[in-house]
Short mmCIF file of C-alpha atoms and ligand atoms in Angstrom, two decimals:
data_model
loop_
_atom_site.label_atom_id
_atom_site.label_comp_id
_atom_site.label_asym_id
_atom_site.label_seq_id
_atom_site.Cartn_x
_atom_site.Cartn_y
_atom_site.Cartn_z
CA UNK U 154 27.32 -30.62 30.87
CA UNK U 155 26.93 -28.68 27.93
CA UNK U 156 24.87 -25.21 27.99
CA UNK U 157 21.62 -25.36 26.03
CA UNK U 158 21.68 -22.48 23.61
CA UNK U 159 18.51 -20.85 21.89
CA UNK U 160 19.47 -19.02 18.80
CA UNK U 161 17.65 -15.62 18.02
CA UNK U 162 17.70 -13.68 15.06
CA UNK U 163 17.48 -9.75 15.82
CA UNK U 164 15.57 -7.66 12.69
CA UNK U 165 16.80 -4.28 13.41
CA UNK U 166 19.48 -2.49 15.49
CA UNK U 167 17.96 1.15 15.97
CA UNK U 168 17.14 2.57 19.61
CA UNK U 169 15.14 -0.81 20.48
CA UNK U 170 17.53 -3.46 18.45
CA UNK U 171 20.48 -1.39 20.45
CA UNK U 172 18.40 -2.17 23.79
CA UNK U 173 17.89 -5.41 23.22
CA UNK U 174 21.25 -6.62 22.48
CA UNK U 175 22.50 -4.90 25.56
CA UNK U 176 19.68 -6.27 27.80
CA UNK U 177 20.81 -9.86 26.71
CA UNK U 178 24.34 -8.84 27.28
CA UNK U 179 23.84 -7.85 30.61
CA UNK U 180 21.81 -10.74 31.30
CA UNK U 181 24.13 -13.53 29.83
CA UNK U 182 25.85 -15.22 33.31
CA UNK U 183 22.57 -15.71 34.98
CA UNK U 184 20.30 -16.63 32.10
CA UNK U 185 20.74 -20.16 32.44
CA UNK U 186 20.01 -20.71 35.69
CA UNK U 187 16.96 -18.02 35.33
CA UNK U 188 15.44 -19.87 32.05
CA UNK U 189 16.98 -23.11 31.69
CA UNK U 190 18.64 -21.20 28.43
CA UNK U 191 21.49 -19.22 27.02
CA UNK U 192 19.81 -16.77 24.00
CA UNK U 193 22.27 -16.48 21.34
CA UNK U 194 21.86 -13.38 18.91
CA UNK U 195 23.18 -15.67 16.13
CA UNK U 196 21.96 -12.96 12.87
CA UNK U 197 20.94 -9.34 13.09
CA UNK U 198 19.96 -7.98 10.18
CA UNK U 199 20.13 -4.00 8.93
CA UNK U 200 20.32 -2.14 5.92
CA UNK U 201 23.12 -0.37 6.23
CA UNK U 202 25.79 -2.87 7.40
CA UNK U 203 28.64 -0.38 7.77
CA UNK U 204 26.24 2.14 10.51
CA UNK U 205 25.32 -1.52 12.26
CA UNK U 206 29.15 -2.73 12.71
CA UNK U 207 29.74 0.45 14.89
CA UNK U 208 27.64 -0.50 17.84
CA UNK U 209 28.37 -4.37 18.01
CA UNK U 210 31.36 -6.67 19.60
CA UNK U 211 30.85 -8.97 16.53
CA UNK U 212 30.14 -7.82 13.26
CA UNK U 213 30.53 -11.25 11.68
CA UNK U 214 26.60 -11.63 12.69
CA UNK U 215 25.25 -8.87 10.90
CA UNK U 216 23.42 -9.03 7.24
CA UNK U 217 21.17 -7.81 5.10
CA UNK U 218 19.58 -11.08 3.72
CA UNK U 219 16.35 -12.43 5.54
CA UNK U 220 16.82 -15.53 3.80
CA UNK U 221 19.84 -16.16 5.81
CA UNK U 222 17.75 -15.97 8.49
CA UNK U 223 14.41 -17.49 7.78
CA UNK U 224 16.58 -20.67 6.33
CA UNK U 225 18.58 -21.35 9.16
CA UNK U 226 17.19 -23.54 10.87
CA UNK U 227 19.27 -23.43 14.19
CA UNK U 228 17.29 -19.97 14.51
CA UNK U 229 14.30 -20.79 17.12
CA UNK U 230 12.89 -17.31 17.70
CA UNK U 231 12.95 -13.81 15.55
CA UNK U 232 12.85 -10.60 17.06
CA UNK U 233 11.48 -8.14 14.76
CA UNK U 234 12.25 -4.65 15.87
CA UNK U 235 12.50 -3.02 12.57
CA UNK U 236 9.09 -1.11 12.87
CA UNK U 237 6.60 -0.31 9.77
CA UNK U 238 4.27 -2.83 7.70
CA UNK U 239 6.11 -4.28 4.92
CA UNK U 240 7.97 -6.23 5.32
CA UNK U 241 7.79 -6.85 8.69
CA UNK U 242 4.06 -8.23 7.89
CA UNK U 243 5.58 -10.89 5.22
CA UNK U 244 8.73 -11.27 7.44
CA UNK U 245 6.89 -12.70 10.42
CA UNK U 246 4.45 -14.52 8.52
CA UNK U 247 7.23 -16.43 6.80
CA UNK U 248 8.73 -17.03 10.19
CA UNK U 249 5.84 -18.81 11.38
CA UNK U 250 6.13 -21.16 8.20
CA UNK U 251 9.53 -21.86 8.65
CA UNK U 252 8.78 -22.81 12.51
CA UNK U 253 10.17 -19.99 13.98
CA UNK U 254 8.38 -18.02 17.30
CA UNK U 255 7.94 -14.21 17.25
CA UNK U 256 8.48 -10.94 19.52
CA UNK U 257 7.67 -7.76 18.16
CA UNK U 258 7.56 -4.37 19.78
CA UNK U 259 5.66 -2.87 16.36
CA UNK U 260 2.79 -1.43 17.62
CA UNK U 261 1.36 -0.17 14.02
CA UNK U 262 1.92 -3.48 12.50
CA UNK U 263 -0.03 -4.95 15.83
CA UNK U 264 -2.66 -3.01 15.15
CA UNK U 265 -3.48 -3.58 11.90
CA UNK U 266 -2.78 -7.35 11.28
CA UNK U 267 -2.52 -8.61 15.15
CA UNK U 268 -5.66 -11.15 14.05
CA UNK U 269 -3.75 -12.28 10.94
CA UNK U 270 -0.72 -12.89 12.89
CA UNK U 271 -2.15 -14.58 15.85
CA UNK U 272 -3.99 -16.61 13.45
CA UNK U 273 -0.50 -17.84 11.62
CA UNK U 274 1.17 -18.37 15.09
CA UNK U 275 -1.74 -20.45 15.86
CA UNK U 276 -1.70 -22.42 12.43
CA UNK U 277 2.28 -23.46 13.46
CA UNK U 278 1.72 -23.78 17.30
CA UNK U 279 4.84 -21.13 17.39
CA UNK U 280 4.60 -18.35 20.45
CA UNK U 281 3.66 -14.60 18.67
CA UNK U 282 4.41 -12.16 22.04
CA UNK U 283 4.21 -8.29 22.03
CA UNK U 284 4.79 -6.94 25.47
CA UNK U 285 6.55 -4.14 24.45
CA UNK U 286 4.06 -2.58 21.19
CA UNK U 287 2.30 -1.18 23.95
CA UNK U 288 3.67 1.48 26.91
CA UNK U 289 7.27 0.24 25.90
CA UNK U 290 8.22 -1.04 29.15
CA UNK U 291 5.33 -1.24 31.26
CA UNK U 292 3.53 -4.70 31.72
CA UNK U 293 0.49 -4.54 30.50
CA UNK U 294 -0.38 -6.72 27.75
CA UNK U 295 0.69 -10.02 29.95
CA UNK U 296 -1.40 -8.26 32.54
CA UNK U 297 -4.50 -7.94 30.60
CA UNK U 298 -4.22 -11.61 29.06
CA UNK U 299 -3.08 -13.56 32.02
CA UNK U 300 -3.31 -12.24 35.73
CA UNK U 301 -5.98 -10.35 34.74
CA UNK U 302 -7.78 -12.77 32.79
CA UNK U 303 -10.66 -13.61 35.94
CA UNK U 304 -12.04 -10.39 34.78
CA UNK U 305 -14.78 -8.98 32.98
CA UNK U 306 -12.80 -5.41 31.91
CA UNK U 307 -15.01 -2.53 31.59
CA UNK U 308 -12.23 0.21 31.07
CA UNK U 309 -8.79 0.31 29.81
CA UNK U 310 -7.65 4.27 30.19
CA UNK U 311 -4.27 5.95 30.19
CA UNK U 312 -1.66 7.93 29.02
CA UNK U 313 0.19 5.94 25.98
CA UNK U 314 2.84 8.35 24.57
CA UNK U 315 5.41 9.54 26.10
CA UNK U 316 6.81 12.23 23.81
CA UNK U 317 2.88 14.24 24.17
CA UNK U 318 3.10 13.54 27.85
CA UNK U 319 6.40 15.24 27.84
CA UNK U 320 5.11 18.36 25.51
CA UNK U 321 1.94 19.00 27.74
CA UNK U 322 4.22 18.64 30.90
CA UNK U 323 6.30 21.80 30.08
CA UNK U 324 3.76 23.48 28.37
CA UNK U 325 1.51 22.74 32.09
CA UNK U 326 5.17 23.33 34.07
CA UNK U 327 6.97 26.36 32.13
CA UNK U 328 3.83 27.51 30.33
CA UNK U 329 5.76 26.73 26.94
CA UNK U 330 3.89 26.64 24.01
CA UNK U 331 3.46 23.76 21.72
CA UNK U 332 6.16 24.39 19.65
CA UNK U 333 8.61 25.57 21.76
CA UNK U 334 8.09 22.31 23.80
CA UNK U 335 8.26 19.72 20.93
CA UNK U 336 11.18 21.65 19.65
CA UNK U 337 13.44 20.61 23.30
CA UNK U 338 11.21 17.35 22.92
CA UNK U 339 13.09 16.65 19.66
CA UNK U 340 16.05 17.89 21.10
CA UNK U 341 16.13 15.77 24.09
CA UNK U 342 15.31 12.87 21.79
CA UNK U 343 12.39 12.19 22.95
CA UNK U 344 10.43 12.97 19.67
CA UNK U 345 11.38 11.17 16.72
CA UNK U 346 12.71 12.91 13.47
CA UNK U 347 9.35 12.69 12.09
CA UNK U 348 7.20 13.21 15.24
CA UNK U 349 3.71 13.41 13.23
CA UNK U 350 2.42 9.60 14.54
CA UNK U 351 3.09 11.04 18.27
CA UNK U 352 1.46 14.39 18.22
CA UNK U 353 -1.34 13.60 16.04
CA UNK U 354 -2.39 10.62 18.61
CA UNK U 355 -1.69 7.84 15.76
CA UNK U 356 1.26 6.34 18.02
CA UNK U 357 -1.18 6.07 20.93
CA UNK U 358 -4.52 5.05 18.81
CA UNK U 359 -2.36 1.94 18.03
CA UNK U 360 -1.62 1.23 21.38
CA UNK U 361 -5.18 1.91 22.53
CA UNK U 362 -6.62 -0.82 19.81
CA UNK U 363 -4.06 -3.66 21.07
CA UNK U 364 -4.94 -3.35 24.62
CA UNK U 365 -8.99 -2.82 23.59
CA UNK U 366 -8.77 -6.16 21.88
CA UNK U 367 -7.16 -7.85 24.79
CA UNK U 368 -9.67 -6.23 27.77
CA UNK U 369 -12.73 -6.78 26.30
CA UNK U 370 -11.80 -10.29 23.66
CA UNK U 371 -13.07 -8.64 20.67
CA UNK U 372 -10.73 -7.00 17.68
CA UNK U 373 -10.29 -3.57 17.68
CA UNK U 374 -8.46 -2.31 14.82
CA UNK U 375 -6.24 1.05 14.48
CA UNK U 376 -9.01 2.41 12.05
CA UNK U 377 -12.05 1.71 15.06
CA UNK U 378 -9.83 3.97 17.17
CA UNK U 379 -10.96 7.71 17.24
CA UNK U 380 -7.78 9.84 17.36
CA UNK U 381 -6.99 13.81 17.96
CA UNK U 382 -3.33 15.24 18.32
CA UNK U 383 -2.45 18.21 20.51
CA UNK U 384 -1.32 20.15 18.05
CA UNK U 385 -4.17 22.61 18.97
CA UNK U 386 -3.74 23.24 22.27
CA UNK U 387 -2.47 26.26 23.44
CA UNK U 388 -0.97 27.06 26.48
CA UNK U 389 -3.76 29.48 27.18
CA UNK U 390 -6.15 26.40 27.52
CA UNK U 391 -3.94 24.93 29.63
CA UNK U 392 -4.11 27.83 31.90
CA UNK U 393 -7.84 28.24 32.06
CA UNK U 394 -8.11 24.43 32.98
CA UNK U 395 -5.92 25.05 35.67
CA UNK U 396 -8.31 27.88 36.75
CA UNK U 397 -11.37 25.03 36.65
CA UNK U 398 -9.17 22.41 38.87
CA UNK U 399 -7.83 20.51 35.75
CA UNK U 400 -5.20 19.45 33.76
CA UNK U 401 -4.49 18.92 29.78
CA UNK U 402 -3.49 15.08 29.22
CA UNK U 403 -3.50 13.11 25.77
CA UNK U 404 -5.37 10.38 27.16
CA UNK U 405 -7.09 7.10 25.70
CA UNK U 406 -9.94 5.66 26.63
CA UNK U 407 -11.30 2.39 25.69
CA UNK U 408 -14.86 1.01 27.32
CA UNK U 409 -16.55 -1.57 26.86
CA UNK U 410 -20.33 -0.29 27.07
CA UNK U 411 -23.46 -2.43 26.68
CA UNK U 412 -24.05 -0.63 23.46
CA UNK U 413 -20.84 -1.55 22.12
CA UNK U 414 -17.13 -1.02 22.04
CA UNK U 415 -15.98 3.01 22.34
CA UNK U 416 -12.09 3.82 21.91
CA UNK U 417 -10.30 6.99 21.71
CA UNK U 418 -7.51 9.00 22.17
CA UNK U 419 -8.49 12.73 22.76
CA UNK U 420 -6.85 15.72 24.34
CA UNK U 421 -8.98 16.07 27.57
CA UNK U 422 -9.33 18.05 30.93
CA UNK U 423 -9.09 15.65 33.79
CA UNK U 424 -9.30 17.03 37.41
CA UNK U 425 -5.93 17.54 38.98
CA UNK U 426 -6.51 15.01 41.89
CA UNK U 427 -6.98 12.52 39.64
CA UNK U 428 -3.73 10.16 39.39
CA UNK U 429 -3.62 10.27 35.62
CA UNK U 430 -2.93 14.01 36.36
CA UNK U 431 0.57 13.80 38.19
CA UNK U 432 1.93 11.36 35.53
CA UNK U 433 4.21 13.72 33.77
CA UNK U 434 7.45 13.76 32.21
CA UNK U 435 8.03 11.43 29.22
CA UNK U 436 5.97 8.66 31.69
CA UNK U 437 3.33 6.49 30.82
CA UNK U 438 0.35 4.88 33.02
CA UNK U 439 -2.47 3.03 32.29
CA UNK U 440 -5.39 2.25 34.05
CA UNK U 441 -7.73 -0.59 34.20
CA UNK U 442 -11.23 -1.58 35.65
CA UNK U 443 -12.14 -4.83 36.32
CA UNK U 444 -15.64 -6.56 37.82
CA UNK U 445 -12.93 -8.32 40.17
CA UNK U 446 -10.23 -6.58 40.26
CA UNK U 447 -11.48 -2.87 40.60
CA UNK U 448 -8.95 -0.58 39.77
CA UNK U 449 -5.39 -1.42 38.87
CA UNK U 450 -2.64 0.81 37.61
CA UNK U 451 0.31 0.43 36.14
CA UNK U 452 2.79 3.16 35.54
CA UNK U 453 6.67 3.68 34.69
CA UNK U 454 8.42 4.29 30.94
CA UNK U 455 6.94 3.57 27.97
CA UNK U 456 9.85 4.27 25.69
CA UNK U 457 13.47 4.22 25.09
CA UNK U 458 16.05 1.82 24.49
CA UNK U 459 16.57 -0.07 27.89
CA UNK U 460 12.84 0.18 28.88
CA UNK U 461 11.40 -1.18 25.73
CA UNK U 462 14.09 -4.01 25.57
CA UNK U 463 12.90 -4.68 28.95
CA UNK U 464 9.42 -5.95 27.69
CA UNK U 465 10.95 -7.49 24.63
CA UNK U 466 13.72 -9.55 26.93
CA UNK U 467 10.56 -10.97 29.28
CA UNK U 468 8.93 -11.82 26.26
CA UNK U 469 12.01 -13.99 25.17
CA UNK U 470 12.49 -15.52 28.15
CA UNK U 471 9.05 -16.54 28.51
CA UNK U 472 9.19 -18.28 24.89
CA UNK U 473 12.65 -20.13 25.93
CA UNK U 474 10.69 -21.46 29.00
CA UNK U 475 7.94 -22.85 26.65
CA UNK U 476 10.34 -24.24 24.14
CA UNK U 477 11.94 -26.44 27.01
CA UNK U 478 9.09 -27.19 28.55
CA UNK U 479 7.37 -28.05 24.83
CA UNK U 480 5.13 -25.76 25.66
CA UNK U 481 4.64 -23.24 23.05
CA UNK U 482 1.44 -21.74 21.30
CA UNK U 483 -0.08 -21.99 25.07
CA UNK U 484 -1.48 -18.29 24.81
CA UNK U 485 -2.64 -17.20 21.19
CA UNK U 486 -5.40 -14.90 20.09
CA UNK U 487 -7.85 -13.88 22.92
CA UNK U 488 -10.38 -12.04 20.91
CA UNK U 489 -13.67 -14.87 21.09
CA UNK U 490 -16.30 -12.44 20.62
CA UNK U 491 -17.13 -9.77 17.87
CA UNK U 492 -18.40 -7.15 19.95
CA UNK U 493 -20.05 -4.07 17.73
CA UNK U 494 -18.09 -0.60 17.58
CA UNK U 495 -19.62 2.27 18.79
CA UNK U 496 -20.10 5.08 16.19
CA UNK U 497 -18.09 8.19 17.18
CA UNK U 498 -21.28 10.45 16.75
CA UNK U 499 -23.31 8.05 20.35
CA UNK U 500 -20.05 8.61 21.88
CA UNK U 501 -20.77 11.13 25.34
CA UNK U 502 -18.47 13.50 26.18
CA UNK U 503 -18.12 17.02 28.35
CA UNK U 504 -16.84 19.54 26.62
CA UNK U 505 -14.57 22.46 26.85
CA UNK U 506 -15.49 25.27 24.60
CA UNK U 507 -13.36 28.21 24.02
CA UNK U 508 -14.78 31.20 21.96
CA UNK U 509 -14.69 34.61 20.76
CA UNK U 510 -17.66 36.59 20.16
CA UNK U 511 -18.96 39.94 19.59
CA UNK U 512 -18.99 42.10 23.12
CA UNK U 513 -22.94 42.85 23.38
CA UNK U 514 -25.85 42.31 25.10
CA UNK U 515 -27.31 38.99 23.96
CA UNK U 516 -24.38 37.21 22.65
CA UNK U 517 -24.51 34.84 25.18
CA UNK U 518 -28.02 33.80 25.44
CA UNK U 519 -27.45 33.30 21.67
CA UNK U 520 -25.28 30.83 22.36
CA UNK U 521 -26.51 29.12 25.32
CA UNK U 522 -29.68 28.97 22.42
CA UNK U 523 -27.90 26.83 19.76
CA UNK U 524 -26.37 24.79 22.17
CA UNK U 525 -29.83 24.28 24.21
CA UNK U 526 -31.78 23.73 20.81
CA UNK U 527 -29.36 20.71 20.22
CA UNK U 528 -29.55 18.47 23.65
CA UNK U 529 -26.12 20.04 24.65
CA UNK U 530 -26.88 20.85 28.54
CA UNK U 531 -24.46 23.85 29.84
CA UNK U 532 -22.50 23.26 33.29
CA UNK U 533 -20.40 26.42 33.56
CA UNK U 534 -20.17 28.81 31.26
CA UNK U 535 -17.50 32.00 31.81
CA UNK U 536 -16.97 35.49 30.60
CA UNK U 537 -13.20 35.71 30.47
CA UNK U 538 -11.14 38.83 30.60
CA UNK U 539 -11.80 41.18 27.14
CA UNK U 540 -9.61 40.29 24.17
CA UNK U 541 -9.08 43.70 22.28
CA UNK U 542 -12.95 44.28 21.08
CA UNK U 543 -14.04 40.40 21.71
CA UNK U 544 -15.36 38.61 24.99
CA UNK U 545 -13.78 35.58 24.89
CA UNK U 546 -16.06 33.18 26.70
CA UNK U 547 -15.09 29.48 28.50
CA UNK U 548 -18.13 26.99 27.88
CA UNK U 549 -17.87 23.81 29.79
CA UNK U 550 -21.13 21.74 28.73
CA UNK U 551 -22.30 18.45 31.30
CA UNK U 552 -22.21 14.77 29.39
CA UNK U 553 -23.65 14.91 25.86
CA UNK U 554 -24.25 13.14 22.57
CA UNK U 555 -21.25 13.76 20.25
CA UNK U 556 -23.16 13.87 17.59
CA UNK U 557 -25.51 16.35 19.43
CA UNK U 558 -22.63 18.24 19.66
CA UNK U 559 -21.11 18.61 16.48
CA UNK U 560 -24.54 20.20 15.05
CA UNK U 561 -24.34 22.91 17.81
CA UNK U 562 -21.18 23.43 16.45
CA UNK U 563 -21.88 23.89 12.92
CA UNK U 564 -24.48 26.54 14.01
CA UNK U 565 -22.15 28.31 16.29
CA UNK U 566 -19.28 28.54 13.74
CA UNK U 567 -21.77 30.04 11.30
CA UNK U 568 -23.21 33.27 13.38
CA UNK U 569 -22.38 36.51 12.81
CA UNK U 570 -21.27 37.12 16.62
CA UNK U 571 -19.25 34.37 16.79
CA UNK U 572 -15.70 35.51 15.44
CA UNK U 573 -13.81 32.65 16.47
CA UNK U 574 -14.07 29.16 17.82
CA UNK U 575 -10.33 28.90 19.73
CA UNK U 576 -11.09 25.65 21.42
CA UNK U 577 -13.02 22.09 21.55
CA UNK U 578 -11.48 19.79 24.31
CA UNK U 579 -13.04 16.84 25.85
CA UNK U 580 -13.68 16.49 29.81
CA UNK U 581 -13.20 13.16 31.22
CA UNK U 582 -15.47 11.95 33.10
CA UNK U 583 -19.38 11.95 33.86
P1 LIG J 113 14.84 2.72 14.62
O1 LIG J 113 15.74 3.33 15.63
O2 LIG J 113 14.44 3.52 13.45
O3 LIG J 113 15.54 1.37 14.13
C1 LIG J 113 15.05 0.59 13.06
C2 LIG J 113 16.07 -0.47 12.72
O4 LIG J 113 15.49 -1.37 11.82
C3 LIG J 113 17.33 0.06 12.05
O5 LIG J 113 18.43 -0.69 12.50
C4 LIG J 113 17.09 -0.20 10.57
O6 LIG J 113 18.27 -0.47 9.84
C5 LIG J 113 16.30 -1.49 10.65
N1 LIG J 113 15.43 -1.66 9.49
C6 LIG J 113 14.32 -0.92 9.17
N2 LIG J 113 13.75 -1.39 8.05
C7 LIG J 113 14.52 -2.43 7.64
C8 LIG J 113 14.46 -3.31 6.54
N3 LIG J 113 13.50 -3.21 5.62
N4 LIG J 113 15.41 -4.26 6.43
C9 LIG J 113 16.39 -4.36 7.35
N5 LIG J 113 16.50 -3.56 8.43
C10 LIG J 113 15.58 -2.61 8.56
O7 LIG J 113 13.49 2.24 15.31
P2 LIG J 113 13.24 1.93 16.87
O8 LIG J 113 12.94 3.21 17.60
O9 LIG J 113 14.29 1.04 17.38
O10 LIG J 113 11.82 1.17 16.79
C11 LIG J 113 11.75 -0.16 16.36
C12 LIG J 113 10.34 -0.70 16.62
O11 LIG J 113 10.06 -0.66 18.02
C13 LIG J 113 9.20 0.08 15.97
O12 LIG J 113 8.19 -0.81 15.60
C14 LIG J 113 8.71 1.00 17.09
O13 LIG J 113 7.36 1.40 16.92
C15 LIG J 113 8.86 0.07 18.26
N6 LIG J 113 8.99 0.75 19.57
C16 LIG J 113 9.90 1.71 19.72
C17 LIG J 113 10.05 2.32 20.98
C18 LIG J 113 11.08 3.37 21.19
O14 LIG J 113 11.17 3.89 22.30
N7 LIG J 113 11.91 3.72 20.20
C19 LIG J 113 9.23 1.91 22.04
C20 LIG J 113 8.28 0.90 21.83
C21 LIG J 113 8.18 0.31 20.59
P3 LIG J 113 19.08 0.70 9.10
O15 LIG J 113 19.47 1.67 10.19
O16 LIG J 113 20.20 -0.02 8.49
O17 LIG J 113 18.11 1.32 8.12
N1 LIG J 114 6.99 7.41 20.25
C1 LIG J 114 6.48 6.70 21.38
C2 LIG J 114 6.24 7.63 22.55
C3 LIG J 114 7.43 5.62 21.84
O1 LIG J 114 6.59 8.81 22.50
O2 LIG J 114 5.66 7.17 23.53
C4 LIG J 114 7.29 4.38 21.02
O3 LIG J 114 6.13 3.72 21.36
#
């Protein structure tokens, strides 16, 4: 009998592409009998050609044309690991039209236009799946939408990006400092060329809307997602948390709160016995809270080449099965309701507070004033070691209205006593 054979376009042939044509490689003698289905990578298509033909067994399938692509019509399924908007966006979209099903591991594009997307999958009954745009190869977007899906999710928290995780791991470890440790971050290849969307929290504020919008069945969008890098953190923070039983983690946190949606990713202290706190290395893990469920985590690597074509393979596999079974289009958009987004400013949060002031009698109670006089309750506050003529003083403040905050903070960068503020980082937690 002769095999049945699913052709598959690949856009792309970076670090993922790469991945992905091994994975089905290394898969080929037992696909059929695991799916029904040999995948065929039939077109892959690059820029430059001549870089492509270097890391392939067949160069004959490689071009530069999407219409070579998007008009064949032996091609069942793209897989667009390209990365960016445009043209992905229009790429996909046309796909759809011309009857073809989707996997994507393009978190940014996800994030943006994951309604209009889902909404054109649905239009052609074609399968749209994007396992790995979020914590490359840890399930968690099948998770949310299926096995999960007896669940009213209250929290989706975690650590999303690997190449910060790495950075705040030696600078916790060696006691490197930030630039030091993206510098052997870049050289390890963990960061990218361009690492701005990683350390600024961008690369995890993606990830953070796609799973929000799949916990709670509302759309989140990048731009509801409040993001802050790590740039500032110093490896003097990192010691003082220590001191207060904590660690430094880039972590985001989306809840789903009766006054509305709140999502961010945020530097933040979290207490070392927590078990966000011994995820380290280039590792993700995310976290999520169910009414049924309770607490469920899922952790391993959420980037690279094999990892992320991990996701992206399950994701093709799955869509073979529902081709044979003429079953495709079973799972589409899951956002039913428009739940409101929380306004950063009725966010709560602890904070850390790291200052240097003048050395006197007073200076404190000053303080403790503005921060009193604006609803922002004190739980520890600490006169460090001097620093030349300065006190440097450690504030950690109990739950409070961001909003609340921020005013205190425009008072206390304005007095005379205060000479500099050297840190504001979140606390999770009550
Ligand atoms: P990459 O190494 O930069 O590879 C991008 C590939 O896409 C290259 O082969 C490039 O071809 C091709 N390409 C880009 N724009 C194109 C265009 N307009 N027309 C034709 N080909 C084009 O990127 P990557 O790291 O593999 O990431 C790919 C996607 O996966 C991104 O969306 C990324 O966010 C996502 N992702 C990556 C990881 C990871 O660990 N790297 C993990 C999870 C998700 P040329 O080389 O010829 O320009
Ligand atoms: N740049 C990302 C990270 C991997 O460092 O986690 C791609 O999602």
């Amino acid at each position: 009998m002769s095999k049945k054979v699913i052709n598959a376009a690949l856009l792309g042939l970076g670090t993922v592409g790469t991945g992905v044509y091994k994975v089905l490689r290394q898969q080929r003698d037992e696909m059929e009998q695991k799916i029904g289905a040999v995948v065929e990578i039939k077109k892959i298509l690059v820029r430059n050609l001549k870089k492509a033909a270097a890391k392939i067994d067949d160069p004959s399938v490689l071009t530069n044309n999407w219409k070579e692509i998007v008009e064949d019509d032996s091609i069942d399924l793209v897989i667009e690991v390209m990365g960016g908007i445009e043209p992905a966006r229009t790429w996909i979209l046309e796909a759809f039209q011309a009857g073809k099903h989707v996997v994507t591991a393009n978190k940014d594009l996800v994030a943006s236009y994951g309604s209009e997307l889902l909404d054109s999958a649905a239009e052609y009954r074609r399968d749209f799946l994007f396992e790995a745009s979020v914590a490359g190869g840890i399930p968690i977007i099948r998770p949310l939408k299926q096995c999960l899906a007896g669940n009213h999710i209250s929290e989706v928290m975690g650590i999303v990006n690997g190449t910060t995780n790495f950075i705040l791991t030696k600078m916790t470890q060696e006691g490197m400092e930030f630039a030091e440790a993206l510098a052997l971050a870049t050289k390890l290849g963990y960061a990218e060329a361009d690492p701005t969307a990683d350390i600024q929290g961008l690369d995890a504020g993606r990830k953070m809307a796609i799973m929000a919008s799949i916990a709670f069945n509302s759309r989140v969008t990048f731009q509801d997602v409040s993001t802050e890098g790590i740039t500032q953190i110093s490896s003097k923070d990192i010691r003082y948390a220590k001191e207060l039983g904590c660690v430094i983690k880039l972590l985001g946190v989306a809840r789903n709160t009766d006054t509305g949606i709140e999502v961010r990713v945020q530097p933040m202290l979290i207490p070392d016995t927590h078990p966000l706190a011994t995820v380290n290395d280039s590792f993700n893990a995310v976290f999520v809270h169910g009414d049924a469920v309770d607490d469920a985590m899922f952790y391993g690597r959420g980037a690279g080449e094999l990892p992320t074509a991990s996701a992206i393979v399950g994701d093709v596999f799955d869509i073979v099965r529902n081709i044979l079974a003429d079953a495709t289009g079973r799972i589409g958009c899951t956002c039913y309701k428009q739940l409101p987004i929380k306004d950063p400013d009725d966010m709560e949060s602890r904070f850390f507070l790291r200052l240097h002031v003048d050395d006197r009698p007073g200076v404190l109670a000053s303080i403790a004033s503005v921060l009193g006089n604006n609803n922002v309750s004190i739980a520890q506050m600490i006169q460090k070691q001097k620093d030349g003529d300065l006190a440097e003083i450690v504030v950690v403040t109990s739950g409070v209205r961001e909003g609340d905050f921020n005013d205190a903070m425009l008072i206390i960068e304005g007095m005379n006593v205060v000479h500099k503020v050297s840190s504001v980082i979140r606390v999770y937690g009550e």
